[in-house]
Short mmCIF file of C-alpha atoms and ligand atoms in Angstrom, two decimals:
data_model
loop_
_atom_site.label_atom_id
_atom_site.label_comp_id
_atom_site.label_asym_id
_atom_site.label_seq_id
_atom_site.Cartn_x
_atom_site.Cartn_y
_atom_site.Cartn_z
CA UNK H 1 37.69 88.22 230.52
CA UNK H 2 37.86 90.78 233.31
CA UNK H 3 40.70 90.50 235.78
CA UNK H 4 40.86 90.52 239.57
CA UNK H 5 44.25 91.66 240.87
CA UNK H 6 45.47 90.38 244.23
CA UNK H 7 47.40 92.21 246.91
CA UNK H 8 51.12 91.55 247.15
CA UNK H 9 51.80 88.22 248.87
CA UNK H 10 48.22 87.00 248.50
CA UNK H 11 49.08 85.01 245.39
CA UNK H 12 50.72 82.37 247.61
CA UNK H 13 47.59 80.42 248.45
CA UNK H 14 46.51 80.59 244.78
CA UNK H 15 49.85 79.10 243.73
CA UNK H 16 49.23 76.29 246.25
CA UNK H 17 45.90 75.67 244.45
CA UNK H 18 43.68 76.74 247.31
CA UNK H 19 40.38 77.64 245.58
CA UNK H 20 39.16 80.45 247.88
CA UNK H 21 40.18 84.11 247.73
CA UNK H 22 38.81 86.39 250.47
CA UNK H 23 37.98 90.05 249.92
CA UNK H 24 40.97 91.33 251.91
CA UNK H 25 43.25 89.61 249.38
CA UNK H 26 41.82 91.59 246.47
CA UNK H 27 43.48 94.84 245.36
CA UNK H 28 41.42 95.70 242.30
CA UNK H 29 38.62 94.42 240.10
CA UNK H 30 39.38 95.48 236.55
CA UNK H 31 36.49 95.88 234.13
CA UNK H 32 33.66 95.93 236.69
CA UNK H 33 32.96 92.20 236.81
CA UNK H 34 29.38 91.10 237.56
CA UNK H 35 28.24 88.47 240.09
CA UNK H 36 28.73 85.04 238.54
CA UNK H 37 31.18 86.16 235.89
CA UNK H 38 34.28 84.11 235.17
CA UNK H 39 37.36 86.27 235.76
CA UNK H 40 41.12 85.96 235.47
CA UNK H 41 43.12 86.17 238.69
CA UNK H 42 46.40 88.08 238.60
CA UNK H 43 49.17 88.68 241.12
CA UNK H 44 50.05 92.28 242.06
CA UNK H 45 52.45 92.47 239.09
CA UNK H 46 49.68 91.53 236.68
CA UNK H 47 50.75 87.94 235.96
CA UNK H 48 47.67 85.81 235.29
CA UNK H 49 47.63 82.80 237.63
CA UNK H 50 44.16 81.29 237.50
CA UNK H 51 40.46 81.69 236.64
CA UNK H 52 37.42 81.56 238.85
CA UNK H 53 33.88 82.67 239.62
CA UNK H 54 33.49 86.22 240.86
CA UNK H 55 30.83 87.32 243.33
CA UNK H 56 31.33 90.70 245.02
CA UNK H 57 28.56 90.12 247.61
CA UNK H 58 30.14 86.95 249.01
CA UNK H 59 32.68 86.74 251.86
CA UNK H 60 34.55 84.58 249.34
CA UNK H 61 34.37 86.83 246.25
CA UNK H 62 36.55 84.55 244.17
CA UNK H 63 36.29 80.79 243.78
CA UNK H 64 39.05 79.42 241.59
CA UNK H 65 38.53 76.30 239.49
CA UNK H 66 41.28 76.60 236.88
CA UNK H 67 44.99 77.25 237.33
CA UNK H 68 47.22 78.54 234.54
CA UNK H 69 47.94 81.74 232.62
CA UNK H 70 45.47 80.92 229.85
CA UNK H 71 41.68 80.99 230.32
CA UNK H 72 39.94 77.63 230.84
CA UNK H 73 39.00 75.74 227.66
CA UNK H 74 35.37 76.03 226.51
CA UNK H 75 34.80 72.39 227.38
CA UNK H 76 36.01 72.87 230.97
CA UNK H 77 32.70 72.37 232.80
CA UNK H 78 31.51 69.44 230.75
CA UNK H 79 34.88 67.71 231.16
CA UNK H 80 35.01 68.30 234.92
CA UNK H 81 31.47 66.96 235.26
CA UNK H 82 32.26 63.89 233.22
CA UNK H 83 35.38 63.21 235.28
CA UNK H 84 33.51 63.60 238.57
CA UNK H 85 30.89 61.11 237.40
CA UNK H 86 33.44 58.59 236.11
CA UNK H 87 35.39 58.77 239.39
CA UNK H 88 32.32 57.31 241.15
CA UNK H 89 32.47 54.13 239.06
CA UNK H 90 33.13 51.85 242.06
CA UNK H 91 29.97 53.13 243.74
CA UNK H 92 28.00 52.80 240.52
CA UNK H 93 29.06 49.16 240.24
CA UNK H 94 28.20 48.39 243.87
CA UNK H 95 24.87 46.59 243.71
CA UNK H 96 24.18 47.14 247.40
CA UNK H 97 23.67 50.88 246.90
CA UNK H 98 22.17 53.39 244.51
CA UNK H 99 22.54 56.67 246.40
CA UNK H 100 25.77 58.66 246.62
CA UNK H 101 27.30 62.03 245.85
CA UNK H 102 28.29 62.46 242.20
CA UNK H 103 29.75 65.95 242.41
CA UNK H 104 31.26 67.50 245.55
CA UNK H 105 31.91 71.13 244.74
CA UNK H 106 35.51 72.37 245.06
CA UNK H 107 36.75 68.81 245.63
CA UNK H 108 35.62 67.99 242.07
CA UNK H 109 36.91 71.31 240.68
CA UNK H 110 33.32 72.56 240.33
CA UNK H 111 32.91 75.11 243.14
CA UNK H 112 29.33 75.43 244.33
CA UNK H 113 27.96 72.40 242.50
CA UNK H 114 26.49 69.48 244.44
CA UNK H 115 24.90 66.56 242.59
CA UNK H 116 23.53 63.59 244.52
CA UNK H 117 22.19 60.41 242.99
CA UNK H 118 19.05 58.91 244.51
CA UNK H 119 18.22 55.75 242.56
CA UNK H 120 16.93 56.92 239.17
CA UNK H 121 16.91 60.59 240.11
CA UNK H 122 19.50 63.30 240.58
CA UNK H 123 19.24 66.17 243.04
CA UNK H 124 21.29 69.23 242.29
CA UNK H 125 22.34 72.35 244.16
CA UNK H 126 24.06 75.42 242.70
CA UNK H 127 25.47 77.49 245.53
CA UNK H 128 27.03 80.55 243.90
CA UNK H 129 26.02 82.83 241.00
CA UNK H 130 28.70 81.41 238.72
CA UNK H 131 27.38 77.87 239.02
CA UNK H 132 23.80 79.18 238.98
CA UNK H 133 24.38 80.57 235.48
CA UNK H 134 25.48 77.12 234.30
CA UNK H 135 22.56 75.23 235.89
CA UNK H 136 20.55 74.66 232.71
CA UNK H 137 23.54 73.37 230.76
CA UNK H 138 24.62 71.14 233.64
CA UNK H 139 21.16 69.55 233.71
CA UNK H 140 21.37 68.80 229.97
CA UNK H 141 24.87 67.34 230.31
CA UNK H 142 23.81 65.17 233.24
CA UNK H 143 20.85 63.85 231.20
CA UNK H 144 23.37 62.90 228.48
CA UNK H 145 25.93 61.37 230.83
CA UNK H 146 23.66 59.44 233.20
CA UNK H 147 20.14 59.33 231.70
CA UNK H 148 18.27 59.75 235.00
CA UNK H 149 14.46 59.81 235.03
CA UNK H 150 14.56 63.28 236.45
CA UNK H 151 16.82 66.01 237.78
CA UNK H 152 15.58 68.07 240.68
CA UNK H 153 16.92 71.33 241.91
CA UNK H 154 16.91 71.75 245.70
CA UNK H 155 18.26 75.23 246.13
CA UNK H 156 16.67 76.20 249.44
CA UNK H 157 19.63 76.49 251.79
CA UNK H 158 21.09 79.36 253.78
CA UNK H 159 24.35 79.21 251.78
CA UNK H 160 22.64 80.63 248.68
CA UNK H 161 21.21 83.58 250.57
CA UNK H 162 24.71 84.55 251.67
CA UNK H 163 25.73 84.52 247.98
CA UNK H 164 22.85 86.84 247.06
CA UNK H 165 20.80 84.09 245.40
CA UNK H 166 17.11 83.49 246.09
CA UNK H 167 15.66 80.03 246.82
CA UNK H 168 14.64 77.93 243.84
CA UNK H 169 13.34 74.37 243.77
CA UNK H 170 11.70 72.15 241.19
CA UNK H 171 12.26 69.87 238.24
CA UNK H 172 15.10 70.85 235.89
CA UNK H 173 14.82 67.92 233.49
CA UNK H 174 12.80 64.72 233.08
CA UNK H 175 10.05 64.20 235.63
CA UNK H 176 9.27 63.06 239.15
CA UNK H 177 5.80 61.75 239.92
CA UNK H 178 6.34 61.06 243.60
CA UNK H 179 7.93 63.09 246.34
CA UNK H 180 9.29 60.00 248.09
CA UNK H 181 12.06 58.06 246.38
CA UNK H 182 13.15 54.65 247.61
CA UNK H 183 16.90 54.20 247.73
CA UNK H 184 19.26 51.43 248.81
CA UNK H 185 22.38 51.92 250.89
CA UNK H 186 24.60 48.97 251.85
CA UNK H 187 21.61 46.71 251.23
CA UNK H 188 19.24 48.69 253.47
CA UNK H 189 16.20 50.43 252.02
CA UNK H 190 15.21 54.00 252.77
CA UNK H 191 12.42 56.33 251.79
CA UNK H 192 13.85 59.74 250.98
CA UNK H 193 11.64 62.79 250.69
CA UNK H 194 13.35 65.18 248.35
CA UNK H 195 11.12 68.22 248.77
CA UNK H 196 10.73 68.21 252.56
CA UNK H 197 13.99 66.46 253.42
CA UNK H 198 17.11 68.10 254.80
CA UNK H 199 20.17 68.75 252.64
CA UNK H 200 19.36 66.96 249.37
CA UNK H 201 17.20 64.43 251.25
CA UNK H 202 19.58 62.01 252.97
CA UNK H 203 22.87 62.22 254.86
CA UNK H 204 24.91 60.35 252.27
CA UNK H 205 28.19 61.32 253.92
CA UNK H 206 27.58 58.87 256.80
CA UNK H 207 27.30 55.73 254.63
CA UNK H 208 30.60 54.11 255.68
CA UNK H 209 30.27 55.20 259.30
CA UNK H 210 26.84 53.60 259.68
CA UNK H 211 28.35 50.27 258.73
CA UNK H 212 31.24 50.75 261.14
CA UNK H 213 28.98 51.74 264.05
CA UNK H 214 26.55 48.86 263.44
CA UNK H 215 29.33 46.30 264.02
CA UNK H 216 29.04 47.07 267.74
CA UNK H 217 25.24 46.91 267.98
CA UNK H 218 24.63 43.28 268.82
CA UNK H 219 22.78 42.82 272.11
CA UNK H 220 22.78 46.54 272.87
CA UNK H 221 20.02 49.01 273.66
CA UNK H 222 20.56 51.97 271.30
CA UNK H 223 19.84 55.67 271.70
CA UNK H 224 19.87 57.29 268.26
CA UNK H 225 20.08 61.01 269.07
CA UNK H 226 19.52 63.39 266.12
CA UNK H 227 18.17 60.37 264.28
CA UNK H 228 16.67 62.16 261.24
CA UNK H 229 15.01 59.37 259.19
CA UNK H 230 16.57 56.63 261.32
CA UNK H 231 19.52 55.51 259.22
CA UNK H 232 21.72 54.59 262.21
CA UNK H 233 18.67 52.94 263.83
CA UNK H 234 18.08 50.69 260.84
CA UNK H 235 21.71 49.63 260.57
CA UNK H 236 22.04 48.91 264.30
CA UNK H 237 18.66 47.16 264.55
CA UNK H 238 19.63 44.94 261.61
CA UNK H 239 22.88 44.05 263.33
CA UNK H 240 21.24 42.84 266.54
CA UNK H 241 20.41 45.89 268.66
CA UNK H 242 17.75 44.97 271.25
CA UNK H 243 15.83 48.28 271.38
CA UNK H 244 15.82 51.75 269.86
CA UNK H 245 15.13 55.22 271.16
CA UNK H 246 15.01 57.76 268.33
CA UNK H 247 15.12 61.48 269.13
CA UNK H 248 14.72 64.34 266.66
CA UNK H 249 13.05 67.76 266.45
CA UNK H 250 11.64 66.96 263.00
CA UNK H 251 8.34 65.11 263.20
CA UNK H 252 8.41 64.33 259.45
CA UNK H 253 11.83 62.77 259.82
CA UNK H 254 10.65 60.59 262.73
CA UNK H 255 7.63 59.41 260.73
CA UNK H 256 9.80 58.57 257.75
CA UNK H 257 12.09 56.74 260.18
CA UNK H 258 9.19 54.50 261.18
CA UNK H 259 8.44 53.75 257.51
CA UNK H 260 12.11 52.91 257.04
CA UNK H 261 12.01 50.38 259.89
CA UNK H 262 9.04 48.70 258.16
CA UNK H 263 10.78 48.77 254.78
CA UNK H 264 13.62 46.76 256.33
CA UNK H 265 11.34 44.28 258.15
CA UNK H 266 12.34 45.60 261.55
CA UNK H 267 8.81 46.18 262.89
CA UNK H 268 9.38 43.87 265.86
CA UNK H 269 12.16 45.87 267.54
CA UNK H 270 10.99 48.05 270.47
CA UNK H 271 11.11 51.58 269.06
CA UNK H 272 10.54 54.56 271.34
CA UNK H 273 10.11 57.77 269.38
CA UNK H 274 10.77 61.12 271.05
CA UNK H 275 9.91 64.32 269.25
CA UNK H 276 12.12 66.71 271.18
CA UNK H 277 15.34 68.58 271.75
CA UNK H 278 18.26 66.22 272.40
CA UNK H 279 19.90 68.69 274.79
CA UNK H 280 16.81 68.48 277.05
CA UNK H 281 15.98 64.82 276.47
CA UNK H 282 19.47 63.74 277.57
CA UNK H 283 19.03 65.74 280.82
CA UNK H 284 15.69 64.07 281.48
CA UNK H 285 17.25 60.66 280.92
CA UNK H 286 20.07 61.54 283.33
CA UNK H 287 17.60 62.68 286.00
CA UNK H 288 15.57 59.49 285.52
CA UNK H 289 18.79 57.44 285.75
CA UNK H 290 18.15 55.75 282.39
CA UNK H 291 20.97 53.71 280.90
CA UNK H 292 21.87 52.68 277.36
CA UNK H 293 24.46 50.30 275.92
CA UNK H 294 25.07 52.39 272.82
CA UNK H 295 24.51 56.06 272.01
CA UNK H 296 24.80 57.74 268.63
CA UNK H 297 25.20 61.53 268.62
CA UNK H 298 24.96 63.03 265.14
CA UNK H 299 23.97 66.67 265.69
CA UNK H 300 23.51 69.28 262.95
CA UNK H 301 26.29 71.78 262.36
CA UNK H 302 26.60 73.53 265.74
CA UNK H 303 29.24 75.98 264.45
CA UNK H 304 28.02 77.68 261.30
CA UNK H 305 31.18 79.79 261.15
CA UNK H 306 34.52 80.11 262.92
CA UNK H 307 33.06 82.90 265.02
CA UNK H 308 30.60 80.46 266.62
CA UNK H 309 33.30 78.00 267.53
CA UNK H 310 33.34 78.44 271.28
CA UNK H 311 29.55 78.28 271.60
CA UNK H 312 29.56 75.16 269.44
CA UNK H 313 32.34 73.64 271.55
CA UNK H 314 30.16 74.07 274.65
CA UNK H 315 27.27 72.36 272.84
CA UNK H 316 29.39 69.38 271.80
CA UNK H 317 30.85 69.11 275.29
CA UNK H 318 27.39 69.21 276.84
CA UNK H 319 25.80 66.41 274.80
CA UNK H 320 28.88 64.18 274.93
CA UNK H 321 29.20 64.59 278.69
CA UNK H 322 25.54 63.69 279.17
CA UNK H 323 25.79 60.72 276.79
CA UNK H 324 28.85 59.37 278.63
CA UNK H 325 26.87 59.49 281.87
CA UNK H 326 23.97 57.58 280.31
CA UNK H 327 26.16 54.72 279.11
CA UNK H 328 26.54 51.56 281.16
CA UNK H 329 29.93 49.89 281.68
CA UNK H 330 31.86 49.49 278.42
CA UNK H 331 29.07 51.34 276.57
CA UNK H 332 29.67 52.43 272.99
CA UNK H 333 29.50 56.10 272.02
CA UNK H 334 29.47 57.02 268.32
CA UNK H 335 29.85 60.77 268.21
CA UNK H 336 30.07 63.13 265.24
CA UNK H 337 30.64 66.75 264.33
CA UNK H 338 29.94 68.17 260.88
CA UNK H 339 31.04 71.71 261.77
CA UNK H 340 33.81 72.83 259.42
CA UNK H 341 35.12 75.21 262.10
CA UNK H 342 35.78 72.36 264.55
CA UNK H 343 38.58 70.13 263.28
CA UNK H 344 39.27 66.58 264.43
CA UNK H 345 41.89 67.69 266.94
CA UNK H 346 39.59 70.22 268.59
CA UNK H 347 36.74 67.70 268.60
CA UNK H 348 38.98 65.15 270.31
CA UNK H 349 39.94 67.74 272.93
CA UNK H 350 36.25 68.54 273.55
CA UNK H 351 35.60 64.84 274.12
CA UNK H 352 38.41 64.72 276.65
CA UNK H 353 36.79 67.58 278.60
CA UNK H 354 33.47 65.72 278.50
CA UNK H 355 35.12 62.52 279.75
CA UNK H 356 36.87 64.32 282.58
CA UNK H 357 33.64 65.93 283.81
CA UNK H 358 31.70 62.70 283.36
CA UNK H 359 34.36 60.85 285.37
CA UNK H 360 34.79 58.24 282.62
CA UNK H 361 37.75 56.85 280.67
CA UNK H 362 37.44 56.71 276.90
CA UNK H 363 39.01 54.26 274.48
CA UNK H 364 38.91 55.43 270.86
CA UNK H 365 38.10 52.45 268.65
CA UNK H 366 37.65 54.18 265.29
CA UNK H 367 38.22 57.62 263.83
CA UNK H 368 35.75 58.40 261.07
CA UNK H 369 35.25 60.94 258.32
CA UNK H 370 33.05 61.38 255.25
CA UNK H 371 32.79 58.70 252.56
CA UNK H 372 34.97 58.64 249.41
CA UNK H 373 32.21 60.22 247.31
CA UNK H 374 32.97 63.35 249.40
CA UNK H 375 36.72 63.49 248.67
CA UNK H 376 39.06 66.06 250.20
CA UNK H 377 41.75 67.75 248.11
CA UNK H 378 45.05 68.06 249.91
CA UNK H 379 45.09 71.68 248.76
CA UNK H 380 41.60 72.28 250.20
CA UNK H 381 41.40 70.79 253.70
CA UNK H 382 38.22 72.83 254.39
CA UNK H 383 36.29 70.12 252.53
CA UNK H 384 36.95 67.70 255.43
CA UNK H 385 33.95 68.74 257.48
CA UNK H 386 32.73 65.45 258.98
CA UNK H 387 34.58 63.77 261.80
CA UNK H 388 33.53 61.15 264.26
CA UNK H 389 34.74 58.70 266.85
CA UNK H 390 33.52 55.33 267.98
CA UNK H 391 34.50 55.15 271.63
CA UNK H 392 34.23 52.62 274.42
CA UNK H 393 33.25 54.43 277.58
CA UNK H 394 34.84 52.50 280.46
N1 SAH D 401 21.86 60.75 261.99
C1 SAH D 401 21.11 61.20 260.85
C2 SAH D 401 21.44 62.60 260.43
C3 SAH D 401 21.28 63.65 261.50
S1 SAH D 401 21.22 65.27 260.90
C4 SAH D 401 21.31 60.23 259.69
O1 SAH D 401 22.20 59.39 259.76
O2 SAH D 401 20.57 60.32 258.71
C5 SAH D 401 20.76 66.17 262.30
C6 SAH D 401 19.33 65.96 262.77
O3 SAH D 401 19.18 66.65 263.99
C7 SAH D 401 18.24 66.48 261.87
O4 SAH D 401 17.32 65.46 261.62
C8 SAH D 401 17.55 67.61 262.66
O5 SAH D 401 16.14 67.62 262.46
C9 SAH D 401 17.87 67.22 264.06
N2 SAH D 401 17.98 68.26 265.08
C10 SAH D 401 18.50 69.50 264.98
N3 SAH D 401 18.56 70.08 266.20
C11 SAH D 401 18.06 69.19 267.08
C12 SAH D 401 17.87 69.20 268.49
N4 SAH D 401 18.24 70.24 269.23
N5 SAH D 401 17.33 68.11 269.06
C13 SAH D 401 16.96 67.05 268.31
N6 SAH D 401 17.13 66.98 266.99
C14 SAH D 401 17.67 68.03 266.38
#
């Protein structure tokens, strides 16, 4: 195995089991390692500390998955995969759902591997050249471990491009005759389009939060902003919301949202569908003096990197301020951020600026994060990307 030697002092984060090594921490790459190769990681004195995937074109050239002075055992990847799957046993046993994340990258000691279960199918992403090399074997192992009807690759995201990988989508194993898969989540049914959907098809990370938010829906008019395929709408409508307004820029997602309402026998709820930009729609509602009893704000990642933090902060402040103004007395605001660069403390501060400018007081009722199928290692807090609050706006 080739070796990557770190600069003096830069071994500290490796010893704390942080999996990322940035280029400015690297002194020397011995043996001319190739993208995707597994390398040893040594401190400046040459002591081997760990092993990881090497990729010179990435801003994170080294992603560690194994700590110790010996190389990882040959069975490492199969074992890690098997453990990740067996750790989801409580979800597997839960008869009210059949869609969840089976493998969550670094948090499951498999950097760059995402595997999501959608009923009888698995959707997989390999997000760095090291994992990409293992893709075929991983598909075979998953067939052995889980026996799905099919495994699909959905490698079309921006992340891969930054790792020097080209897009690649299609069937890796088994088959898939339809593009739309029906899943169940907490007893609700959803159509998920794998090929045209966002991420791997559904925002699985919000499962617990949808339940939490829906507790407050009874008797309320709901604005579901950034609704995607209407998951929050279906939960809140089922728990007694009186009307829905769904807003999204994706027409396909809005159409699928309508199908999802029908799937859950919710065709009788008033459902206003707005194909548009939430930032503008909220302004129009403010100018028209429209009021809601409950608003859900679940925007896409507004900060794609730390550098975009202040622009993202202005975006979050803007939509939260507008939403607070649109809420009637004691209205409920469920607001989220999935930007890794904005942590829960910063997000809370942004909300306080919004409240001040909106002239409203806020009571925080719940603090939310991603579900337990998206675990966060204590040594890798970067995995905690989703945060949200349920607030009463008084
Ligand atoms: N709440 C959804 C997930 C939302 S993901 C759920 O629970 O499933 C973010 C959504 O915002 C995506 O559907 C995307 O199409 C949409 N979107 C992105 N920018 C937008 C904008 N400016 N205005 C409206 N929708 C937007």
